[in-house]
């Protein structure tokens, strides 16, 4: 018998909540409400055995469908997420965040991906559909987007990642697979999922959780797990400042003393298909979240839960600063982070036929330049310059992320009027200087503008004037108009 | 100057409401709740003129984007809409309802379609993405699905068609068009939209409404309009049993006496882009619906609203019976209805590479057969047989719609257990007889079943046993299992 | 050391030659010219070892590119090949012959196919490009067509399959593979090529040849091979009425006495990439053909050549009759031949969105019906009815292959005038009877026509009147016009 | 009656020949054979009238199929055409030459393009198939490649553009059009073909020829035409140094004295479909070329031939120098030539998902940069840098065209050995300087190389060492290896 207190939001930092659940029931706008609830208590009642003998399995590239969550660190990445979900944020000029996870799936020979989306999903759905939903030889498309929807049974939104999976199970059940691979869609990393699939099948686990070495200076918010020498998860707990919530399996009550066996979860779960169905429909039919409810619940009822340790580059985009750093990494030649030029595991995205980038007398240092840009007599250093960016004469851009534009403007059609009635076109104006900033798409930045965080503000919201400051980084909003001569 | 009453929601049958608004705020399951609200009051201040002189317009095939609503007669078409929106219902074996409207757009050289979806949208979104979202020469895809989504500003669902357009305007505004063509996505008809565009531009209207001759014995629920000799709309009213709500334009208060000038709206609106923006953001920022709020409001403030009369086949799928009849039409050689074989205006859908249909000793009369069927020694008459349908020996199907299956089953994998533990495969079993029925996809109908509406029931809900009866037509639910020997 | 004779062209039936070489230097029109040439003489200098240790190999689905020959039994399948190559002939209503081999590649996870074409290649190139050349996630397309071309170095046509591979090597070399899989493109069979790849790599062979049990009553014309208990090819010879040409490997001179170890080659060769390069550029730079020159040459210089025995359905379409029989097989429920409905190894082709087939009062027995047909009050038995076929009232079709049409005709546009000036539309006319015939695409067969091979002719050419007879089967030519009342 | 002496090659500069015929019978390798033949003599016999009254025509975007020739200035553009046809040469970093003409068709709403190819066609066919042959909504693909092929009737290659059209007519006839638009595929210009279509239909011409003002300093080689005030062609002649060949229409024998009415043909012909059929099959069944045979022949028999004067940028790539200049134009901001950034008439090509370009400390002036480049501490000025180009530290590139690479190399896999056994990777080596050169794809240029045309050679062939010089421009061949320290 199991007693589970299901709370939502869970007793963790609510900004973390977005990342935990993948899909929150409400898109939060940088709120900071804290809740205090008692941790759920779990009693283990019986053990459970995997139904599939290994010999029946297909090769690793068959039999697994991925479930990707388009939502993620929405509130933490505001205002980049004002009009788009975390997965749709442009990164490294030519890509969107979600491309990293989809590319991992392609490289790992996973041919079916369900993308579950809800918050500000228009851009993400559009990107995924255009890039990955095409037919391809009469087969099903690679990515199938399942946007949150109303139905006669459920009138509300998805209440969390587990609820989303439960409500979409009727669609996903039809595809003949043995396991589902549940993936947050806004993380940047390269993983060959075939390895976790192989480990999962070899260990005959019900659930395998990918986890990072705990020594990393990160707060993934997906919980922590302690494993034994066979990588079986002995304990799973969500981080809490006051008091750890721990779920100890029946098999052992040994305390997690050995810090070397403690890892932080990456929010990646490989679960047998029938295990998912039983967990969500029978055992925990009201659970909304995996990390706080379903996973500890599964351990509590004796399911075999394994850990899969991952020690390479992984970035969960837990803040504007983390996003900024990931972009900065991409501008370095011998990058320590994510290799966008790797021919073994290429990064896929929407193929485009943009014009070549036209550069007039520019000095460009340690930068990444997207397609179709027009760069005129400017200085660019340590900067990511996105597609169709237009940077005008005399501009100096340093250590910044310029996301570019969705469209080209005809020069004679001026649509952005500033307060003085002077037109400001999309792009960066003449003699403007930008340092350590993120300029979102379609922004219209005038002439002689200084965006240098003059007063060295760490956090500040000036959304009315088109920007906010987060972690000392100025973020100019999408389609914002910054008049000539503005100093930030 | 005139004072007008606008009501929201309007005092009409809420089941009609679905069809009126295109998108209802809640997916209703054949409910019948009535609401009574006070109407908002509006004061007209000035007249409005179209901003675009005709000479600046692009050719008809440019400058117009379509906005298609995927939702429609959800409650009226239940249970076909239990798991899918009205636009996703299969029709005439190879198609889905929404294909008719999308095909009209293609034939009319409209290259951009926004599909706004909310209720049970998974199948519809998937169909539209696979069939029409592909890149196509680096251009944007033809159809862009915008599923209802949460955002920091709006946490709720779309509250109606006008609300949906308002909330998605930021996406659709970016595409350079002069007019939006608003279309219900679940109607079956062929219209060259270039004609309504030409009429609209020639008359320099703000809004042009497509309308049917009032003489038709239909209740479209999109309201009624009276026009003068220049097709200007003088009066627009929603049908009401008690008392007509009438909106008389400022220009004239002449009563709609001449019945010959009264037409029923098809829910198709061609509206100038800037008119849409002003109506939804400035004039009626809280209006949720077009037919009951925005359109009469526009007339009331003096906008130029034109009618465009359409006199060809049109079917709004207002009931199971109407849907059934539209399918029956497709089985007739000299069909009076919708011509699926027309080479001038072909019907598009998701291209497939199904096997050819294999027929063993069948007598087939006045029927339409989809791809990849297997028909064994059966009699089929006046029936639509959908893709991958499997009809076994001795079966007799008459005047029915068999929707077929999404997948092929391996014969040795039996997944549908009936109460007696006997396996029933997908398809129609041996010696089963079906007459005047709709069998939804993936149904498993056993041997010696009789689905003939033996007791001539007109309306009946037996969902627990896998079927309902509507208008005398038996509808077997999607994936229902009907045991051997069952008699309905 | 051995001295071997290689002959070019070989002294076999030149009609067989088409099938042997895959690509003949000239498209023959049922000619029968015999050539007599002196064989080149070759001296072996050193042995050769495979360069790739097994452990370095990628998984079977990587590292192999297929080379498919579009040409084949051109002269034997005339007049079906009058305007198209053998691979482009429609089969089983919805497919073209080459789809079988391409589908095998897809099922076997081979992601790169080069199609080398030369004879009447327009239809085949068009089909392959539309169906399989699409981008697919920024990867290279699946099929890359390399049509015969002129270049400054080579002004002539491909002189045979080996010459074609040699001249296209510069293209194919760029793709990073370890082996090429050489495949005739006009054979009908299902093979998991992963098995031959595995066998090839396990045996560390230079070349592996797929072969059929010799007991089969077929004359594939690709030569015969004798293997030892490890499946190593000891002897390879082309059939010859007068005197067998035998190539005995250096390793052994044991005679092929044991008939049970003799197999007929399927013309399928798996060859290491560097072996291909060396064989075609260094060892036999003037060899045009694989079966008569390159393969025996490789054995003669001591390369390791293995056999891979295949015992399932295989049809090489060596005659009109064989093609006819393969179609007849597809109409049988429990077909002994090629299963077009197999969900494990589906048959791919160009996806289409044809209308559903409309059937008015037809009796259909043991037949296969393609998409978009219109069948009016006709009797169809044991027949393959291709896409868009139109069969009019009173027609009786038995044991035939009706290929259908590429287009729909508007009924009022009549393009086919018969001798009496009466229009005959595409399709089968009223009250016409057809038995044991093949009616090619777009044929216009009038009313009251009898195509029954009245005089039981076995072979006859009446091309001027639109048909020939081959093996007792009447073949009506593509776009032929058969006037009302004609009796064949 | 007509007597035509058909000569091939025609009595013009044979290097011009390639451009004249579009498709020559033999791919020439910079040969210089001159032939002297008598000009054909033409006698006009009867007049001819267009069959289509204007009112029956469809809108301009329907009813026209384009026929594009992939071959062109093969011999003049050698060695860029060593392995590819002229249309496949990369231009302006992201494009291939043929994209210009295909993009014109797309912008002009022409939905069907037949590409006839023969010389070195592999790259061009592959590019066209991947980029433009996809299905697109169940419609036919945009571009259908018809590569030269053998058939029982014709065993030889296409003998010229007219012969190619004649032999492919059976394919192109099936598409329902009223006119064919014949286009050389290797010219760079923007034209709205709808204008020539409109002019053609308004004048009820049989043939309309696009022509440039004669004042231009170009030698297009497509012939010259003199028109009257209604733009009717009075005289058509091929340029000849010795003596003009003139074809004077029956209607007038007036000499072309008025130089202002003399124009040079662009090789673009809009011809009524039935006119094409009659000209090629009935009137001139042995004519191989349009400019020298069919067009003057049509005038001679009294057909109505109109001129359509075009006065914008047009470049026929008649030499390496012309190709080089067109690339240089693309690097200028206010380019006088071809605008690759025009949003009204965008340039299409194969969509790609290359990584963003990574730039480490570069000074870039007046240059165009393709996708996926890696540029390390280099100076680039007035240069086109193609896709995946890798330019290493210290390199200085000026006024050059660097075509980049088809693939990425893994740095540890070194495939290019120079004479001293030192590996040279693809790209431009450290401290290398390149000025006024064209570096073809996949070239491996070592360190400290100087490619500056030190001796100011105008013409020179050093193919053995990987380059030639043409018009003072050094052209490094595709995949050439240039050792460290080389000085050119």
XYZ file of C-alpha atoms in Angstrom, chain A residues 16-479:
464
model
C 13.071 25.233 -10.180
C 9.639 23.825 -10.616
C 9.549 24.581 -14.297
C 12.637 22.543 -14.830
C 11.454 19.715 -12.639
C 8.169 19.107 -14.264
C 9.032 20.010 -17.755
C 5.501 21.219 -18.089
C 4.079 23.357 -15.362
C 0.366 23.879 -15.075
C 0.783 27.607 -15.423
C 3.352 29.629 -17.329
C 4.956 31.750 -14.651
C 6.220 35.217 -15.310
C 9.241 35.488 -13.089
C 7.183 35.053 -9.968
C 8.736 34.176 -6.658
C 6.067 32.505 -4.638
C 7.395 30.033 -2.124
C 5.299 27.225 -0.784
C 5.905 25.091 2.181
C 4.481 21.629 2.149
C 5.224 18.396 3.844
C 7.149 15.867 1.846
C 5.239 12.887 0.532
C 5.790 9.681 2.498
C 6.319 6.457 0.732
C 5.942 2.885 1.878
C 7.125 0.108 -0.278
C 4.763 -2.783 -0.604
C 5.906 -5.238 -3.207
C 8.602 -5.797 -5.748
C 8.146 -5.674 -9.464
C 9.891 -7.439 -12.246
C 10.546 -6.375 -15.767
C 8.411 -8.310 -18.198
C 10.800 -8.401 -21.100
C 13.529 -11.005 -21.228
C 16.490 -9.410 -22.938
C 16.647 -11.811 -25.821
C 13.360 -10.603 -27.220
C 14.487 -7.036 -27.596
C 15.049 -5.420 -30.917
C 18.364 -3.711 -31.589
C 18.864 -0.512 -29.673
C 17.814 1.713 -32.504
C 14.356 0.167 -32.575
C 11.824 -0.128 -29.891
C 12.355 3.228 -28.223
C 10.301 6.351 -28.697
C 11.426 9.608 -27.153
C 9.099 11.964 -25.298
C 10.532 15.464 -25.337
C 9.175 18.306 -23.231
C 9.239 21.616 -24.994
C 8.750 23.609 -21.837
C 11.409 23.992 -19.250
C 13.077 26.871 -17.481
C 10.392 29.278 -18.656
C 10.429 31.572 -15.652
C 14.187 31.460 -15.229
C 14.862 32.390 -18.843
C 12.370 35.238 -18.953
C 12.241 37.466 -21.035
C 13.639 35.132 -23.711
C 10.585 33.001 -22.976
C 8.081 35.823 -23.133
C 6.793 34.649 -26.511
C 8.392 31.241 -26.854
C 9.074 28.179 -24.788
C 12.591 27.419 -23.575
C 13.162 24.846 -26.310
C 12.544 27.447 -29.016
C 15.187 29.920 -27.889
C 17.765 30.523 -30.623
C 21.284 29.415 -29.754
C 24.636 29.599 -31.533
C 23.145 31.617 -34.405
C 21.606 28.869 -36.509
C 19.898 26.613 -33.972
C 17.167 26.449 -31.403
C 17.736 24.805 -28.055
C 15.493 21.832 -28.786
C 17.645 20.907 -31.795
C 20.285 19.546 -29.419
C 17.986 16.880 -27.998
C 16.398 16.060 -31.349
C 19.875 15.720 -32.876
C 20.877 13.374 -30.069
C 17.881 11.226 -30.950
C 18.766 11.188 -34.651
C 22.363 10.271 -33.932
C 21.146 7.564 -31.554
C 18.892 6.057 -34.243
C 15.690 6.909 -32.392
C 13.132 7.372 -35.124
C 10.078 8.499 -33.233
C 9.874 11.545 -31.007
C 6.777 12.926 -29.332
C 7.166 16.570 -28.383
C 4.740 17.590 -25.623
C 4.280 21.338 -25.518
C 2.134 23.807 -23.667
C 3.718 27.109 -22.655
C 4.138 29.678 -25.421
C 4.381 26.775 -27.785
C 3.672 28.492 -31.116
C 7.309 29.036 -32.176
C 8.436 25.658 -30.928
C 5.628 23.763 -32.621
C 6.269 25.645 -35.834
C 9.996 24.926 -35.714
C 9.556 21.236 -34.947
C 6.893 20.778 -37.602
C 8.849 22.495 -40.352
C 12.153 20.884 -39.463
C 11.239 17.359 -38.453
C 7.622 16.442 -39.234
C 8.040 15.780 -42.939
C 7.036 12.422 -44.210
C 10.266 10.772 -45.157
C 9.549 7.744 -47.321
C 5.988 7.213 -46.263
C 7.131 6.562 -42.749
C 5.730 8.579 -39.931
C 7.517 11.877 -39.488
C 10.373 11.936 -37.010
C 8.833 14.400 -34.564
C 5.168 14.431 -33.706
C 4.135 17.495 -31.766
C 1.376 16.978 -29.220
C 0.318 20.394 -28.036
C -1.752 20.650 -24.885
C -5.395 20.276 -25.866
C -8.816 20.209 -24.345
C -10.955 17.129 -24.473
C -14.308 16.104 -23.104
C -12.555 14.208 -20.284
C -9.938 16.812 -19.414
C -10.792 20.456 -19.742
C -7.640 21.750 -18.094
C -4.040 22.172 -19.142
C -1.357 19.565 -18.592
C -0.621 19.659 -14.838
C 3.001 18.574 -15.107
C 5.202 16.229 -17.091
C 3.672 13.048 -15.712
C 0.146 14.327 -16.291
C 1.098 15.302 -19.841
C 2.451 11.834 -20.570
C -0.641 10.245 -19.054
C -3.012 12.290 -21.152
C -1.086 11.650 -24.366
C -0.546 7.950 -23.692
C -3.443 6.975 -25.967
C -1.537 8.483 -28.887
C 1.885 7.192 -27.965
C 0.702 3.711 -27.032
C -0.134 3.002 -30.672
C 3.489 3.144 -31.739
C 5.108 -0.252 -31.243
C 7.945 0.342 -28.778
C 9.273 -1.339 -25.687
C 10.552 1.744 -23.855
C 9.946 5.464 -23.696
C 12.883 7.823 -23.276
C 11.696 10.926 -21.440
C 13.803 13.988 -22.194
C 13.746 17.651 -21.184
C 13.850 19.595 -24.435
C 15.883 22.618 -23.382
C 19.186 21.075 -22.303
C 22.400 21.363 -24.285
C 24.530 18.225 -24.387
C 25.547 15.317 -26.605
C 24.621 11.862 -25.495
C 24.450 8.605 -27.405
C 21.172 7.338 -26.024
C 22.002 3.879 -27.359
C 24.307 3.505 -24.387
C 21.638 4.152 -21.782
C 19.289 1.848 -23.708
C 21.891 -0.889 -23.670
C 22.609 -0.431 -19.961
C 18.873 -0.403 -19.210
C 18.230 -3.608 -21.078
C 21.282 -5.358 -19.698
C 20.242 -4.553 -16.149
C 16.611 -5.491 -16.830
C 15.556 -2.342 -15.062
C 12.080 -0.846 -14.998
C 13.435 2.672 -15.041
C 16.900 4.037 -15.763
C 17.737 7.604 -14.789
C 20.586 9.528 -16.395
C 22.577 11.405 -13.770
C 25.546 13.741 -13.489
C 28.435 13.485 -11.100
C 27.331 15.320 -7.973
C 30.571 17.198 -7.831
C 29.363 19.514 -10.565
C 28.553 22.997 -9.503
C 25.037 22.879 -10.870
C 21.564 22.802 -9.492
C 19.597 20.804 -11.970
C 16.535 20.611 -9.780
C 15.648 17.162 -11.031
C 16.627 15.539 -7.761
C 19.521 13.457 -6.509
C 20.097 9.762 -6.484
C 22.408 7.396 -4.678
C 23.428 4.196 -6.402
C 25.138 1.005 -5.341
C 28.025 -0.636 -7.145
C 25.628 -2.067 -9.766
C 24.273 1.404 -10.372
C 20.938 0.502 -8.809
C 19.273 3.540 -7.315
C 19.091 3.127 -3.556
C 17.783 6.524 -2.672
C 16.178 9.384 -4.582
C 15.555 12.790 -3.094
C 14.646 16.264 -4.232
C 16.923 18.984 -2.985
C 15.488 21.075 -0.248
C 17.159 23.809 1.714
C 15.572 22.921 5.007
C 15.477 19.182 5.033
C 16.177 16.518 2.450
C 13.240 14.543 1.186
C 14.443 11.005 0.911
C 12.867 7.977 -0.596
C 14.603 4.882 0.593
C 13.974 1.674 -1.239
C 12.823 -1.386 0.662
C 15.844 -3.271 -0.498
C 18.163 -1.206 1.580
C 17.965 1.404 4.230
C 21.650 2.144 4.094
C 22.177 5.903 4.354
C 23.738 7.753 1.455
C 26.957 8.338 3.306
C 29.290 7.668 0.467
C 29.173 10.978 -1.373
C 30.978 9.434 -4.343
C 27.838 7.467 -5.147
C 25.530 10.481 -5.091
C 24.571 11.978 -8.431
C 22.197 14.658 -9.623
C 19.451 13.563 -11.983
C 19.380 15.011 -15.495
C 15.618 14.563 -15.724
C 16.166 11.867 -18.358
C 14.211 8.664 -17.736
C 14.190 5.504 -19.800
C 11.077 3.606 -18.765
C 9.586 0.400 -20.068
C 6.361 1.080 -21.878
C 4.241 -1.148 -19.664
C 5.887 0.343 -16.590
C 4.831 3.827 -17.716
C 1.284 2.649 -18.282
C 1.070 0.982 -14.877
C 2.717 3.826 -12.988
C 0.579 6.564 -14.504
C -2.745 4.773 -14.734
C -2.730 2.276 -11.895
C -0.204 3.115 -9.203
C -0.149 6.912 -9.275
C -3.109 8.045 -11.364
C -3.009 11.509 -9.830
C 0.716 12.148 -9.922
C 1.611 15.184 -12.024
C 5.376 15.166 -11.814
C 8.092 12.591 -12.376
C 10.882 13.810 -10.108
C 8.749 14.488 -7.067
C 6.106 11.824 -7.447
C 6.420 9.064 -10.038
C 10.107 8.194 -9.668
C 10.160 8.046 -5.858
C 6.849 6.245 -6.056
C 8.284 3.615 -8.347
C 11.194 3.052 -5.981
C 8.813 2.870 -3.073
C 6.808 0.061 -4.631
C 9.957 -1.885 -5.346
C 10.516 -1.289 -9.013
C 14.047 -1.713 -10.251
C 15.429 1.757 -10.849
C 18.942 2.125 -12.235
C 21.278 5.065 -12.577
C 23.264 5.850 -15.717
C 26.163 8.182 -15.022
C 27.036 10.816 -17.621
C 30.227 12.802 -17.337
C 30.371 15.034 -20.385
C 29.280 18.567 -21.115
C 25.717 19.260 -20.019
C 24.031 22.586 -19.603
C 20.504 22.877 -18.278
C 19.989 26.580 -19.059
C 18.901 27.225 -15.518
C 19.350 30.989 -15.894
C 19.951 33.799 -18.356
C 23.569 33.629 -17.335
C 23.855 29.928 -18.080
C 22.267 30.511 -21.482
C 24.659 33.368 -22.114
C 27.666 31.247 -21.145
C 26.588 28.413 -23.445
C 26.517 30.877 -26.324
C 29.906 32.259 -25.374
C 31.295 28.709 -25.434
C 30.204 28.329 -29.037
C 32.435 31.245 -30.086
C 35.603 29.589 -28.926
C 37.689 27.588 -31.324
C 38.757 24.807 -29.039
C 35.486 24.812 -27.284
C 35.266 22.943 -24.028
C 31.544 22.724 -24.328
C 29.290 21.730 -27.149
C 30.913 21.039 -30.518
C 28.646 22.326 -33.263
C 31.084 21.181 -35.971
C 31.306 17.535 -34.908
C 30.908 15.392 -38.007
C 30.201 12.288 -35.955
C 27.222 13.765 -34.137
C 26.051 16.683 -36.236
C 23.541 19.203 -34.980
C 20.371 19.231 -37.034
C 17.937 22.064 -37.433
C 15.532 23.507 -39.958
C 17.383 23.568 -43.291
C 17.316 27.024 -44.788
C 18.373 28.678 -47.998
C 19.489 32.045 -46.705
C 21.772 34.267 -48.756
C 25.439 34.185 -47.861
C 26.534 36.668 -45.220
C 27.767 39.953 -46.703
C 30.556 41.612 -44.758
C 31.842 45.095 -45.513
C 35.069 45.991 -43.760
C 34.587 44.269 -40.434
C 36.987 43.099 -37.796
C 35.609 39.917 -36.329
C 37.187 38.100 -33.425
C 36.132 34.849 -31.773
C 32.620 35.026 -33.075
C 29.988 32.853 -34.651
C 28.051 34.247 -37.622
C 24.739 32.888 -38.874
C 23.448 32.865 -42.436
C 22.159 35.839 -44.360
C 23.693 38.581 -42.210
C 24.712 42.015 -43.454
C 27.636 43.408 -41.467
C 28.874 46.875 -42.400
C 32.192 48.342 -41.202
C 31.666 47.074 -37.667
C 33.742 45.456 -34.956
C 32.486 42.172 -33.567
C 34.240 40.321 -30.784
C 33.268 37.263 -28.800
C 29.748 37.473 -30.136
C 27.089 35.185 -31.558
C 25.470 36.895 -34.551
C 22.209 35.219 -35.511
C 20.524 34.753 -38.869
C 19.714 37.821 -40.980
C 21.332 40.147 -38.446
C 22.006 43.623 -39.795
C 24.798 45.527 -38.097
C 25.431 49.007 -39.382
C 28.524 51.162 -39.808
C 30.586 51.964 -36.794
C 28.845 49.519 -34.503
C 30.981 47.730 -31.927
C 29.632 44.497 -30.461
C 31.448 42.597 -27.754
C 30.713 39.481 -25.731
C 27.090 39.507 -26.809
C 24.376 37.403 -28.375
C 22.637 39.126 -31.307
C 19.772 36.866 -32.313
C 19.126 38.453 -35.683
C 15.818 38.625 -37.440
C 13.054 36.427 -38.780
C 12.616 38.502 -41.900
C 14.355 40.910 -44.192
C 13.034 44.410 -44.279
C 12.800 46.463 -47.358
C 14.764 49.553 -46.467
C 12.006 51.851 -47.628
C 9.398 50.245 -45.402
C 10.064 51.592 -41.957
C 7.874 50.191 -39.287
C 9.438 51.068 -35.976
C 8.821 54.592 -34.833
C 10.621 55.846 -31.805
C 9.322 58.536 -29.516
C 10.596 61.322 -31.710
C 8.910 59.933 -34.765
C 12.175 58.817 -36.306
C 12.163 55.425 -37.951
C 14.422 52.756 -36.583
C 14.921 49.699 -38.765
C 15.492 46.173 -37.515
C 19.121 45.598 -36.578
C 21.899 47.468 -34.792
C 22.241 51.141 -35.682
C 25.279 53.176 -36.691
C 27.961 53.765 -34.079
C 26.092 51.799 -31.470
C 28.095 49.905 -28.872
C 26.879 46.739 -27.200
C 28.734 44.783 -24.545
C 27.691 41.691 -22.605
C 24.134 41.766 -23.798
C 21.565 39.513 -25.391
C 19.565 41.192 -28.155
C 16.473 39.155 -28.959
C 15.097 38.785 -32.489
C 13.721 41.639 -34.567
C 14.918 44.280 -32.120
C 15.365 47.757 -33.570
C 18.350 49.411 -31.973
C 18.989 52.987 -33.046
C 22.161 54.972 -33.643
C 24.704 55.921 -31.031
C 23.115 53.601 -28.507
C 25.235 52.323 -25.634
C 24.178 49.005 -24.158
C 26.980 48.419 -21.722
C 25.213 48.116 -18.369
C 26.779 51.412 -17.396
C 25.696 51.230 -13.768
C 26.703 47.615 -13.458
C 23.220 46.560 -12.390
C 22.900 42.857 -11.558
C 19.135 42.471 -11.653
C 16.664 44.966 -13.050
C 13.410 45.002 -14.956
C 12.882 47.806 -17.426
C 10.502 45.939 -19.697
C 8.628 49.121 -20.565
C 11.774 50.428 -22.221
C 12.496 47.162 -23.930
C 15.063 45.468 -21.738
C 15.745 43.752 -18.454
C 19.024 42.955 -16.704
C 19.656 39.506 -15.309
C 22.920 38.403 -13.729
C 24.512 41.565 -15.031
C 23.525 40.744 -18.619
C 21.299 43.201 -20.461
C 18.551 41.425 -22.375
C 16.851 43.480 -25.084
C 13.388 42.084 -25.733
C 12.112 40.645 -28.971
C 10.941 43.397 -31.338
